[in-house]
Coordinates of C-alpha atoms and ligand atoms in Angstrom, one line a residue:
M1 CA -2.7 -7.3 -39.0
K2 CA -6.3 -8.4 -39.8
S3 CA -7.1 -8.9 -36.1
F4 CA -5.4 -5.6 -35.3
Y5 CA -7.7 -3.7 -37.6
A6 CA -10.7 -5.8 -36.6
R7 CA -10.1 -4.7 -33.0
F8 CA -9.6 -1.1 -33.7
Y9 CA -12.1 -0.8 -36.5
P10 CA -14.8 0.5 -34.2
Y11 CA -12.6 3.5 -33.6
I12 CA -11.5 4.0 -37.1
K13 CA -15.0 3.9 -38.6
D14 CA -16.0 7.2 -37.1
Y15 CA -13.4 9.0 -39.2
Y16 CA -14.4 8.0 -42.7
F17 CA -14.8 11.6 -43.8
F18 CA -11.4 12.6 -42.3
F19 CA -9.8 9.5 -44.0
F20 CA -11.4 10.6 -47.2
C21 CA -10.0 14.1 -46.8
A22 CA -6.5 12.6 -46.0
I23 CA -6.7 10.3 -49.0
C24 CA -7.7 13.3 -51.3
A25 CA -4.8 15.2 -49.9
S26 CA -2.5 12.2 -50.5
A27 CA -3.8 11.9 -54.0
L28 CA -3.0 15.6 -54.6
N29 CA 0.5 15.1 -53.2
A30 CA 1.1 11.9 -55.2
G31 CA -0.4 13.3 -58.4
C32 CA 1.8 16.5 -58.2
T33 CA 4.9 14.3 -57.5
A34 CA 4.2 12.2 -60.6
S35 CA 3.5 15.3 -62.7
A36 CA 6.7 17.0 -61.6
T37 CA 8.7 14.0 -62.9
Y38 CA 6.7 14.0 -66.1
L39 CA 7.6 17.7 -66.7
V40 CA 11.3 16.7 -67.0
K41 CA 10.6 15.4 -70.5
P42 CA 9.2 18.7 -72.0
V43 CA 11.9 20.6 -70.1
L44 CA 14.7 18.7 -71.7
D45 CA 13.0 18.2 -75.1
K46 CA 11.3 21.5 -75.6
I47 CA 13.7 23.9 -73.9
F48 CA 17.1 22.3 -74.4
T49 CA 16.7 20.3 -77.6
E50 CA 14.0 22.3 -79.6
K51 CA 15.0 25.7 -78.0
D52 CA 11.3 26.6 -77.6
A53 CA 11.3 30.0 -75.9
A54 CA 7.6 30.0 -75.1
M55 CA 8.2 27.0 -72.8
L56 CA 10.8 28.9 -70.9
L57 CA 8.1 30.6 -68.9
L58 CA 5.3 28.0 -68.9
L59 CA 7.3 25.0 -67.7
P60 CA 8.9 26.7 -64.7
A61 CA 5.5 28.0 -63.7
L62 CA 4.1 24.5 -64.0
F63 CA 6.9 23.2 -61.8
V64 CA 6.1 25.8 -59.2
A65 CA 2.4 24.9 -59.4
T66 CA 3.0 21.2 -59.1
Y67 CA 5.3 21.6 -56.1
F68 CA 2.7 24.0 -54.5
G69 CA 0.0 21.4 -55.0
K70 CA 2.4 18.7 -53.5
S71 CA 3.0 20.9 -50.4
V72 CA -0.7 21.7 -49.9
G73 CA -1.5 18.0 -50.2
A74 CA 1.3 17.1 -47.7
Y75 CA 0.2 19.8 -45.2
A76 CA -3.5 18.8 -45.4
Q77 CA -2.7 15.1 -45.1
N78 CA -0.5 15.8 -42.0
F79 CA -3.4 17.6 -40.4
F80 CA -6.1 15.0 -41.1
V81 CA -3.9 12.1 -40.1
N82 CA -2.8 13.7 -36.8
Y83 CA -6.4 14.7 -36.0
I84 CA -7.5 11.1 -36.5
G85 CA -4.6 9.7 -34.6
L86 CA -4.9 12.0 -31.6
D87 CA -8.6 11.6 -31.3
I88 CA -8.5 7.8 -31.6
V89 CA -5.8 7.6 -28.9
R90 CA -7.9 9.8 -26.7
K91 CA -10.9 7.5 -27.1
I92 CA -8.9 4.3 -26.7
R93 CA -7.2 5.6 -23.5
E94 CA -10.6 6.5 -22.0
D95 CA -12.1 3.1 -23.0
V96 CA -9.1 1.1 -21.7
L97 CA -9.2 2.9 -18.4
A98 CA -13.0 2.5 -18.2
H99 CA -12.5 -1.2 -18.9
M100 CA -9.8 -1.6 -16.4
L101 CA -11.9 0.1 -13.7
R102 CA -14.7 -2.5 -14.4
L103 CA -12.3 -5.3 -13.7
D104 CA -12.0 -7.0 -10.3
L105 CA -9.8 -5.8 -7.5
E106 CA -7.9 -9.1 -8.0
F107 CA -6.8 -7.8 -11.4
F108 CA -5.2 -4.7 -9.8
N109 CA -3.7 -6.8 -7.1
K110 CA -2.0 -9.1 -9.5
M111 CA -0.8 -6.6 -12.1
R112 CA 2.0 -4.2 -11.4
K113 CA 0.8 -0.6 -11.5
G114 CA 3.7 0.5 -13.8
E115 CA 2.8 -2.3 -16.2
L116 CA -0.7 -0.8 -16.4
I117 CA 0.6 2.7 -16.9
A118 CA 2.9 1.5 -19.7
R119 CA 0.0 -0.2 -21.5
I120 CA -2.3 2.8 -21.2
T121 CA 0.4 5.3 -22.3
N122 CA 3.2 3.6 -24.4
D123 CA 1.2 0.8 -26.0
I124 CA -1.7 2.9 -27.0
G125 CA 0.7 5.5 -28.4
L126 CA 2.1 2.8 -30.7
V127 CA -1.3 1.9 -31.9
R128 CA -1.9 5.6 -32.8
A129 CA 0.7 5.5 -35.5
A130 CA -1.0 2.4 -37.0
V131 CA -4.5 3.7 -37.0
S132 CA -3.7 7.0 -38.5
N133 CA -0.2 7.8 -39.7
Y134 CA 0.8 4.4 -41.1
F135 CA -2.5 4.0 -42.8
A136 CA -2.5 7.4 -44.4
D137 CA 1.3 7.2 -45.2
F138 CA 0.7 3.8 -46.7
M139 CA -2.1 5.3 -48.9
R140 CA 0.0 8.3 -49.9
E141 CA 3.1 6.3 -50.7
S142 CA 1.1 3.6 -52.6
L143 CA -0.7 6.3 -54.6
T144 CA 2.7 7.9 -55.4
I145 CA 4.1 4.5 -56.4
I146 CA 1.1 3.9 -58.7
G147 CA 1.4 7.4 -60.2
L148 CA 5.2 7.0 -60.8
L149 CA 4.7 3.5 -62.2
C150 CA 2.2 4.9 -64.7
V151 CA 4.8 7.5 -65.8
V152 CA 7.6 4.8 -66.0
I153 CA 5.5 2.3 -67.9
Y154 CA 4.0 4.9 -70.2
Q155 CA 7.5 6.2 -71.0
N156 CA 9.0 2.9 -71.9
P157 CA 7.4 -0.5 -70.9
R158 CA 10.4 -2.5 -71.8
L159 CA 12.8 -0.4 -69.7
A160 CA 10.2 -0.4 -66.9
F161 CA 10.3 -4.2 -66.9
Y162 CA 14.1 -4.3 -66.6
S163 CA 14.1 -1.7 -63.8
L164 CA 11.4 -3.4 -61.7
V165 CA 12.3 -7.0 -62.2
V166 CA 14.8 -6.9 -59.3
L167 CA 12.0 -5.9 -56.7
P168 CA 10.8 -9.4 -55.9
L169 CA 14.4 -10.2 -54.8
A170 CA 13.8 -8.0 -51.8
V171 CA 10.7 -9.9 -50.5
L172 CA 12.5 -12.7 -48.7
P173 CA 15.1 -10.7 -46.7
I174 CA 12.4 -8.1 -45.8
L175 CA 10.1 -10.8 -44.5
I176 CA 12.9 -12.2 -42.3
I177 CA 13.6 -8.7 -41.0
I178 CA 9.9 -8.2 -40.2
R179 CA 9.7 -11.4 -38.2
H180 CA 12.8 -10.5 -36.1
L181 CA 11.5 -7.0 -35.5
K182 CA 8.2 -8.2 -34.2
R183 CA 10.0 -10.5 -31.7
I184 CA 12.3 -7.7 -30.6
S185 CA 9.3 -5.3 -30.4
R186 CA 7.5 -7.6 -28.0
K187 CA 10.6 -7.9 -25.7
T188 CA 11.1 -4.1 -25.9
Q189 CA 7.6 -3.3 -24.8
E190 CA 7.7 -5.9 -22.0
K191 CA 11.0 -4.3 -20.9
N192 CA 9.4 -0.8 -21.1
S193 CA 6.7 -2.1 -18.7
D194 CA 9.4 -3.4 -16.3
I195 CA 11.1 0.0 -16.3
T196 CA 7.8 1.9 -15.7
A197 CA 6.9 -0.6 -13.0
K198 CA 10.3 -0.1 -11.3
I199 CA 10.0 3.7 -11.5
S200 CA 6.5 3.6 -10.0
E201 CA 7.7 1.3 -7.2
V202 CA 10.6 3.7 -6.5
F203 CA 8.4 6.8 -6.4
N204 CA 5.8 5.1 -4.2
N205 CA 8.4 4.0 -1.7
T206 CA 10.9 6.8 -1.5
E207 CA 10.5 7.1 2.3
I208 CA 11.4 3.5 2.9
I209 CA 14.2 3.4 0.3
K210 CA 15.9 6.4 1.9
A211 CA 15.4 5.2 5.4
N212 CA 17.1 1.9 4.5
N213 CA 19.8 3.4 2.3
G214 CA 18.3 1.6 -0.6
E215 CA 19.1 4.3 -3.2
Q216 CA 22.1 2.4 -4.7
I217 CA 20.3 -0.9 -4.9
E218 CA 17.3 0.7 -6.6
L219 CA 19.6 2.6 -9.0
E220 CA 21.5 -0.5 -9.9
H221 CA 18.3 -2.4 -10.5
Y222 CA 17.0 0.4 -12.7
K223 CA 20.3 0.6 -14.6
R224 CA 20.2 -3.2 -15.4
E225 CA 16.7 -2.9 -16.7
N226 CA 17.5 0.2 -18.7
H227 CA 20.6 -1.3 -20.2
H228 CA 18.6 -4.3 -21.3
F229 CA 16.1 -1.9 -22.9
F230 CA 19.0 -0.1 -24.6
K231 CA 20.4 -3.3 -26.0
L232 CA 17.0 -4.3 -27.5
G233 CA 16.8 -0.8 -29.1
I234 CA 20.2 -1.3 -30.7
K235 CA 19.3 -4.7 -31.9
A236 CA 16.1 -3.3 -33.5
T237 CA 18.1 -0.5 -35.1
L238 CA 20.6 -2.9 -36.5
I239 CA 18.0 -5.2 -38.0
G240 CA 15.5 -2.6 -39.0
G241 CA 18.2 -0.5 -40.6
L242 CA 19.0 -3.3 -43.1
N243 CA 15.9 -2.3 -45.1
G244 CA 17.6 0.7 -46.5
P245 CA 20.9 -0.9 -47.7
I246 CA 18.9 -3.8 -49.2
M247 CA 16.7 -1.5 -51.2
E248 CA 19.5 0.9 -52.1
T249 CA 21.6 -2.0 -53.5
L250 CA 18.7 -3.4 -55.5
G251 CA 17.8 0.1 -56.7
A252 CA 21.4 0.7 -57.8
I253 CA 21.3 -2.6 -59.8
A254 CA 18.1 -1.5 -61.4
I255 CA 19.5 1.9 -62.3
G256 CA 22.6 0.3 -63.7
V257 CA 20.5 -1.9 -66.0
V258 CA 18.4 1.1 -67.0
I259 CA 21.4 3.2 -67.9
F260 CA 22.8 0.3 -70.0
V261 CA 19.5 -0.6 -71.8
G262 CA 18.2 3.0 -72.0
G263 CA 21.5 4.4 -73.0
S264 CA 21.7 1.9 -75.8
E265 CA 18.2 2.9 -77.0
V266 CA 19.1 6.6 -76.9
I267 CA 22.4 5.9 -78.9
A268 CA 20.4 3.8 -81.3
G269 CA 17.9 6.7 -81.7
N270 CA 14.9 4.7 -80.4
M271 CA 14.4 7.1 -77.4
T272 CA 14.9 10.9 -76.9
T273 CA 17.2 12.2 -74.2
G274 CA 14.1 13.8 -72.6
E275 CA 12.2 10.5 -72.5
F276 CA 15.2 8.9 -70.9
G277 CA 15.7 11.8 -68.4
S278 CA 12.0 11.7 -67.5
F279 CA 12.1 7.9 -67.1
T280 CA 15.1 7.9 -64.9
T281 CA 13.8 10.7 -62.7
A282 CA 10.5 8.8 -62.2
L283 CA 12.5 5.7 -61.5
F284 CA 14.7 7.4 -58.9
M285 CA 11.6 8.9 -57.2
L286 CA 9.9 5.5 -57.3
Y287 CA 12.4 3.8 -55.0
T288 CA 11.8 6.3 -52.2
P289 CA 8.1 5.5 -51.7
I290 CA 8.8 1.8 -52.1
K291 CA 11.4 2.1 -49.4
R292 CA 8.9 4.1 -47.3
V293 CA 6.2 1.5 -47.7
I294 CA 8.6 -1.2 -46.5
G295 CA 9.6 1.1 -43.6
I296 CA 5.9 1.4 -42.7
I297 CA 5.4 -2.3 -42.7
T298 CA 8.4 -2.9 -40.5
S299 CA 7.5 -0.1 -38.0
F300 CA 4.0 -1.6 -38.0
Q301 CA 5.4 -4.5 -35.9
D302 CA 5.6 -2.2 -32.9
A303 CA 1.9 -1.2 -33.3
L304 CA 0.9 -4.9 -33.7
V305 CA 2.6 -5.8 -30.5
G306 CA 1.1 -2.7 -28.7
G307 CA -2.3 -3.7 -30.1
E308 CA -1.9 -7.2 -28.8
R309 CA -1.0 -6.0 -25.3
I310 CA -4.0 -3.7 -25.2
G311 CA -6.1 -6.4 -26.5
Q312 CA -5.1 -8.7 -23.7
I313 CA -6.5 -6.2 -21.2
L314 CA -9.6 -5.5 -23.3
D315 CA -10.4 -9.2 -23.5
L316 CA -10.4 -9.7 -19.7
R317 CA -13.8 -10.0 -18.2
P318 CA -14.7 -9.2 -14.6
S319 CA -15.6 -12.3 -12.7
I320 CA -17.8 -10.2 -10.4
I321 CA -21.0 -9.9 -12.5
D322 CA -23.2 -7.0 -11.8
G323 CA -26.8 -7.5 -10.6
N324 CA -29.7 -5.5 -12.0
T325 CA -31.8 -4.7 -8.9
I326 CA -31.3 -1.3 -7.4
L327 CA -30.7 -1.6 -3.6
Q328 CA -33.2 0.7 -1.9
A329 CA -32.9 2.2 1.5
P330 CA -33.6 1.6 4.4
L331 CA -31.2 -1.3 4.9
Q332 CA -32.7 -3.4 7.7
E333 CA -30.4 -6.3 8.0
L334 CA -27.0 -7.5 6.7
S335 CA -26.4 -11.2 6.9
I336 CA -23.4 -13.4 6.0
N337 CA -24.4 -17.0 5.7
N338 CA -21.8 -19.8 5.7
V339 CA -19.3 -17.9 3.5
H340 CA -16.1 -19.5 2.2
L341 CA -13.4 -17.5 0.4
H342 CA -10.4 -18.8 -1.5
Y343 CA -7.7 -16.7 -3.1
D344 CA -6.3 -19.1 -5.6
E345 CA -4.9 -21.8 -3.3
V346 CA -5.2 -19.8 0.0
A347 CA -8.4 -20.4 2.0
A348 CA -9.1 -17.1 3.8
L349 CA -12.6 -17.8 5.2
N350 CA -14.1 -21.2 6.0
G351 CA -17.8 -21.0 6.6
V352 CA -18.4 -17.7 8.3
S353 CA -21.8 -16.6 9.4
L354 CA -22.8 -13.2 10.9
A355 CA -25.9 -11.0 11.1
V356 CA -26.2 -7.4 12.0
K357 CA -29.4 -5.3 12.1
R358 CA -30.1 -1.6 11.7
N359 CA -29.1 0.5 14.8
E360 CA -26.6 -2.2 15.7
I361 CA -22.8 -2.1 16.0
V362 CA -20.9 -5.3 15.8
A363 CA -17.1 -5.8 16.3
L364 CA -14.9 -8.2 14.4
V365 CA -11.8 -9.2 16.2
G366 CA -9.0 -11.6 15.4
R367 CA -5.3 -12.0 14.8
S368 CA -3.6 -10.6 11.8
G369 CA -4.4 -12.8 8.8
S370 CA -7.5 -14.3 10.4
G371 CA -9.7 -13.0 7.5
K372 CA -11.3 -9.8 8.8
S373 CA -10.6 -7.5 5.8
S374 CA -11.5 -10.3 3.4
L375 CA -14.9 -10.6 5.1
V376 CA -15.7 -6.9 4.8
N377 CA -14.3 -6.7 1.2
M378 CA -16.9 -9.3 0.3
I379 CA -19.7 -7.1 1.7
L380 CA -18.7 -4.5 -0.9
R381 CA -18.4 -7.2 -3.6
L382 CA -14.7 -6.4 -4.1
Y383 CA -14.5 -10.2 -3.9
D384 CA -17.4 -12.8 -4.3
P385 CA -17.6 -15.7 -1.8
S386 CA -16.4 -19.0 -3.2
S387 CA -19.5 -20.4 -1.6
G388 CA -22.2 -19.2 0.8
E389 CA -24.1 -15.9 0.4
I390 CA -24.3 -12.4 1.8
T391 CA -27.8 -10.9 1.9
I392 CA -29.1 -7.4 2.6
N393 CA -32.8 -7.2 3.5
G394 CA -33.0 -11.0 2.7
T395 CA -31.7 -10.6 -0.9
N396 CA -28.4 -11.9 -2.1
I397 CA -26.1 -8.9 -2.8
K398 CA -25.2 -10.4 -6.2
H399 CA -28.7 -9.4 -7.4
F400 CA -28.0 -5.7 -6.7
T401 CA -26.1 -3.4 -9.0
Q402 CA -22.7 -2.8 -7.6
K403 CA -23.2 1.0 -7.8
S404 CA -26.4 0.9 -5.7
L405 CA -24.8 -1.5 -3.2
R406 CA -21.7 0.7 -2.8
D407 CA -23.9 3.8 -2.6
H408 CA -25.2 2.4 0.7
I409 CA -22.0 1.1 2.1
T410 CA -18.9 3.0 3.1
I411 CA -15.6 1.7 4.4
V412 CA -12.7 3.3 6.2
T413 CA -9.7 1.1 5.5
Q414 CA -6.3 0.7 7.1
R415 CA -4.8 2.1 3.9
I416 CA -5.9 5.6 3.7
F417 CA -6.5 7.1 0.3
I418 CA -5.9 10.8 0.0
F419 CA -6.2 12.5 -3.4
H420 CA -4.1 15.5 -4.6
D421 CA -7.0 17.9 -4.0
T422 CA -8.5 20.1 -1.4
I423 CA -9.6 18.8 2.0
A424 CA -13.2 19.6 1.1
A425 CA -12.9 17.6 -2.2
N426 CA -11.3 14.7 -0.3
V427 CA -14.1 14.7 2.3
A428 CA -16.9 15.0 -0.2
Y429 CA -15.2 12.6 -2.7
G430 CA -17.6 11.4 -5.3
Q431 CA -20.3 13.9 -4.3
A432 CA -20.9 17.7 -4.6
I433 CA -19.2 19.7 -1.9
D434 CA -21.6 21.1 0.7
E435 CA -19.4 23.3 2.9
A436 CA -21.6 23.0 6.0
R437 CA -21.7 19.2 5.8
V438 CA -18.0 19.0 5.2
I439 CA -17.3 21.0 8.3
E440 CA -19.8 19.0 10.3
S441 CA -18.2 15.7 9.1
L442 CA -14.7 17.0 10.0
K443 CA -16.0 18.0 13.5
K444 CA -17.4 14.5 14.1
A445 CA -14.2 13.0 12.9
Q446 CA -12.2 15.2 15.3
A447 CA -10.4 16.7 12.3
W448 CA -11.9 20.2 12.4
E449 CA -9.3 21.5 14.9
F450 CA -6.4 21.0 12.6
V451 CA -8.3 21.9 9.4
E452 CA -9.5 25.1 10.9
A453 CA -5.9 26.0 11.7
C454 CA -4.8 25.6 8.1
E455 CA -4.5 28.9 6.2
N456 CA -7.1 27.9 3.6
G457 CA -9.3 25.9 5.9
I458 CA -11.3 23.2 4.0
Y459 CA -9.8 24.5 0.8
T460 CA -6.2 23.6 1.8
M461 CA -4.6 21.4 -0.9
L462 CA -3.5 18.0 0.2
D463 CA -0.4 16.4 -1.3
E464 CA -0.6 13.1 -3.2
F465 CA -1.2 10.3 -0.6
G466 CA -1.7 13.0 2.0
A467 CA 2.1 13.4 2.4
N468 CA 1.6 16.8 4.1
L469 CA -0.6 15.2 6.9
S470 CA 0.3 13.0 9.9
G471 CA -1.0 9.4 9.9
G472 CA -3.6 10.3 12.5
Q473 CA -4.8 13.4 10.4
R474 CA -5.1 11.2 7.3
Q475 CA -7.2 8.7 9.2
R476 CA -9.5 11.5 10.5
I477 CA -10.0 12.8 7.0
A478 CA -10.9 9.3 5.9
I479 CA -13.4 9.0 8.8
A480 CA -14.9 12.4 7.9
R481 CA -15.3 11.1 4.3
A482 CA -17.2 8.1 5.6
I483 CA -19.4 10.3 7.8
Y484 CA -20.0 12.7 4.9
R485 CA -21.3 9.9 2.7
D486 CA -23.9 9.1 5.4
C487 CA -24.4 5.5 4.2
D488 CA -26.6 3.0 5.8
V489 CA -23.7 0.6 6.4
I490 CA -20.4 1.9 7.7
I491 CA -17.4 -0.3 8.1
F492 CA -14.4 0.8 10.1
D493 CA -11.4 -1.4 9.3
E494 CA -8.8 -0.6 12.0
A495 CA -9.9 3.0 11.3
T496 CA -8.7 4.4 14.6
S497 CA -5.4 2.6 14.9
A498 CA -3.2 5.7 14.2
L499 CA -5.0 7.9 16.6
D500 CA -3.7 8.9 20.0
I501 CA -5.8 7.8 23.0
H502 CA -7.6 11.1 23.4
T503 CA -8.5 11.5 19.8
E504 CA -9.6 7.9 19.6
E505 CA -11.9 8.5 22.6
A506 CA -13.4 11.5 20.8
V507 CA -13.9 9.6 17.5
R508 CA -15.4 6.7 19.5
E509 CA -18.0 9.1 20.8
S510 CA -18.7 10.3 17.3
I511 CA -19.3 6.8 16.1
D512 CA -21.7 6.4 19.0
T513 CA -23.6 9.5 17.9
I514 CA -23.9 8.5 14.2
K515 CA -25.0 4.9 14.8
K516 CA -28.7 5.8 14.7
D517 CA -30.4 4.1 11.7
K518 CA -27.0 2.6 10.7
I519 CA -25.4 -0.8 10.5
I520 CA -21.9 -0.4 11.8
I521 CA -19.1 -3.0 11.6
L522 CA -15.9 -2.3 13.5
I523 CA -12.7 -4.2 13.0
A524 CA -10.8 -3.2 16.1
H525 CA -8.2 -4.1 18.6
R526 CA -8.6 -1.4 21.2
P527 CA -10.9 -2.3 24.1
S528 CA -12.5 1.2 24.1
T529 CA -13.6 0.8 20.4
I530 CA -14.7 -2.8 20.9
S531 CA -16.9 -1.7 23.8
L532 CA -19.1 0.3 21.4
A533 CA -20.4 -3.0 19.9
S534 CA -23.4 -4.9 21.0
R535 CA -21.8 -8.2 19.8
V536 CA -18.2 -9.3 19.2
Y537 CA -17.4 -11.9 16.6
C538 CA -14.0 -13.6 17.2
L539 CA -12.4 -14.7 14.0
D540 CA -9.5 -17.2 13.9
N541 CA -8.0 -18.8 10.8
G542 CA -11.1 -17.9 8.7
I543 CA -13.5 -19.4 11.3
I544 CA -15.8 -17.6 13.8
T545 CA -14.6 -19.2 17.0
D546 CA -16.9 -17.2 19.4
I547 CA -19.7 -14.7 19.5
T548 CA -19.7 -12.8 22.7
T549 CA -20.4 -9.4 24.3
P550 CA -17.6 -6.7 24.6
Q551 CA -17.5 -7.4 28.3
G552 CA -17.1 -11.1 27.8
F553 CA -14.5 -10.7 25.2
L554 CA -12.5 -8.1 27.2
A555 CA -12.6 -10.2 30.3
R556 CA -11.4 -13.3 28.4
D557 CA -8.7 -11.2 26.7
E558 CA -7.5 -10.0 30.0
I559 CA -7.3 -13.5 31.4
R560 CA -5.3 -14.5 28.3
H561 CA -2.9 -11.7 28.8
N562 CA -2.4 -12.4 32.4
A563 CA -2.0 -16.1 31.9
Ligands
ATP1 N1 -5.6 -10.5 -2.5 C1 -5.2 -11.6 -1.8 N2 -4.6 -12.6 -2.5 C2 -4.2 -13.7 -1.9 N3 -4.3 -13.9 -0.5 C3 -4.8 -12.9 0.2 C4 -5.3 -11.7 -0.4 N4 -5.8 -10.9 0.6 C5 -5.6 -11.6 1.8 N5 -5.0 -12.8 1.5 C6 -4.7 -13.8 2.5 O1 -6.0 -14.1 3.2 C7 -5.8 -14.3 4.6 C8 -6.7 -13.3 5.3 O2 -6.2 -12.0 5.1 P1 -7.0 -10.7 5.6 O3 -6.4 -9.5 5.0 O4 -8.4 -10.9 5.4 O5 -6.7 -10.8 7.2 P2 -6.9 -9.7 8.3 O6 -7.5 -10.5 9.4 O7 -7.7 -8.6 7.8 O8 -5.5 -9.3 8.6 P3 -4.9 -7.9 9.2 O9 -5.5 -7.7 10.6 O10 -3.4 -8.1 9.3 O11 -5.3 -6.9 8.3 C9 -4.3 -14.1 4.8 O12 -3.7 -15.4 4.9 C10 -3.8 -13.3 3.6 O13 -2.5 -13.7 3.3

């Protein structure tokens, strides 16, 4: 619990004033609750025993006033507590996402997306209760307990001792329950992540699931996970629910003892009926906040586990460390020097060297899995070389800030990213929309024809993942995005693979026209695209096996095909 509050203290400390208000509201609530029980004594003694008519008006009015105060306190506390909770959750969510986005691509490749969604939504939601509701509820109930204890002890210390002596008996069973609940809570939250991950997988692959009649398999899988989740919930209910009966039983024993001892004192004339009535009312009311405090401690286990799971993410540090030099244009030369790259045990690149100058286009060719994408990913510092270095204008790219580096490099990948936004916003992604430039980029990417035909032109909304576009249209939007960014280095990673021959020919011509003052790297298979390059690097098994001209490469490729 200490480490939980240590981690989330930076968020909590901004709300001292609100906590102060919540505590004042709790104190009002608790004070009025205790006063109401105290009023039982004059009601019984003054009205019913002494028949004091003046009290007949005053005491009911005081009752109404104390309950009004109690309600105002409860309402204000509810507001302040929820304000703190909602605002803290907002900040934690923003910080966790910002932190995640600073982590390496490797982190996103290894973690399931649903797991990340569960942590940022469900786990943070659980923390909310602990940083606001539980804390304030704990304060309120504790203050109520203190207030009622004062009434009980003031009324009759001896009777108070008999009625409270049973409480320590509850400690051991409650501790056992808490330990079990924490274990179940961890499993529940892991299972919740599994379920969210499964749903995210299903929604991202509906096309393939339907095409392969996979609906039943997916549903069965989901049902299994869901049933497991249900069983954990039931287990938590069965164990967590034991708190109530334990406290009720101990409470009943305490009340029995009080009736026996207190009743004897009333019969013996050592205590008035009013004192006894007030004492037992306070005692009855005392058990409710005690039960609630125990309930808060048990529910807190969920928050502790949620906090731990968020902490695991917040403790991760990116292995790609930012440089502090701003990369300045113009970029004259990009050089890859004896670079090796290992993904855990897999060696993807084994001593690759390559150099490309401004106004040059080079092509990278090789079989699937030869390491082409890995190489270009390192230029963007999505991965760092295991050894060797990549330099721009003679400086190792590790010295540049990642932002300035990526401001000068753009990539069109095989996986096209289309956001649920307008075509214009998709083309200008990350920058302000300049309509003329958007249209110009679309024209160069051979996309203008189909965009112009859309009812809303460049303001046509695109579905998530570009579901309302063809594969080739998606690719052309991505090419337009790269052209719009007008970076010094443009990397086309199989960017024209989904285009028909004629469109590819037109895009090829566009690439030829934008090459001035640029460094262009093409990963390509089609001879027509490869022929744009001044040099071709042949990659095989993570090694450059040949550096040749497009003509040399194509002639050799033809011989290989004819052999
Ligand atoms: N994130 C990763 N984690 C582990 N191994 C990876 C990762 N990315 C790629 N690899 C492995 O590295 C090797 C090179 O992959 P890479 O994607 O660079 O090849 P490629 O030439 O671009 O292939 P393709 O033409 O099919 O896209 C392959 O053996 C691949 O399995």
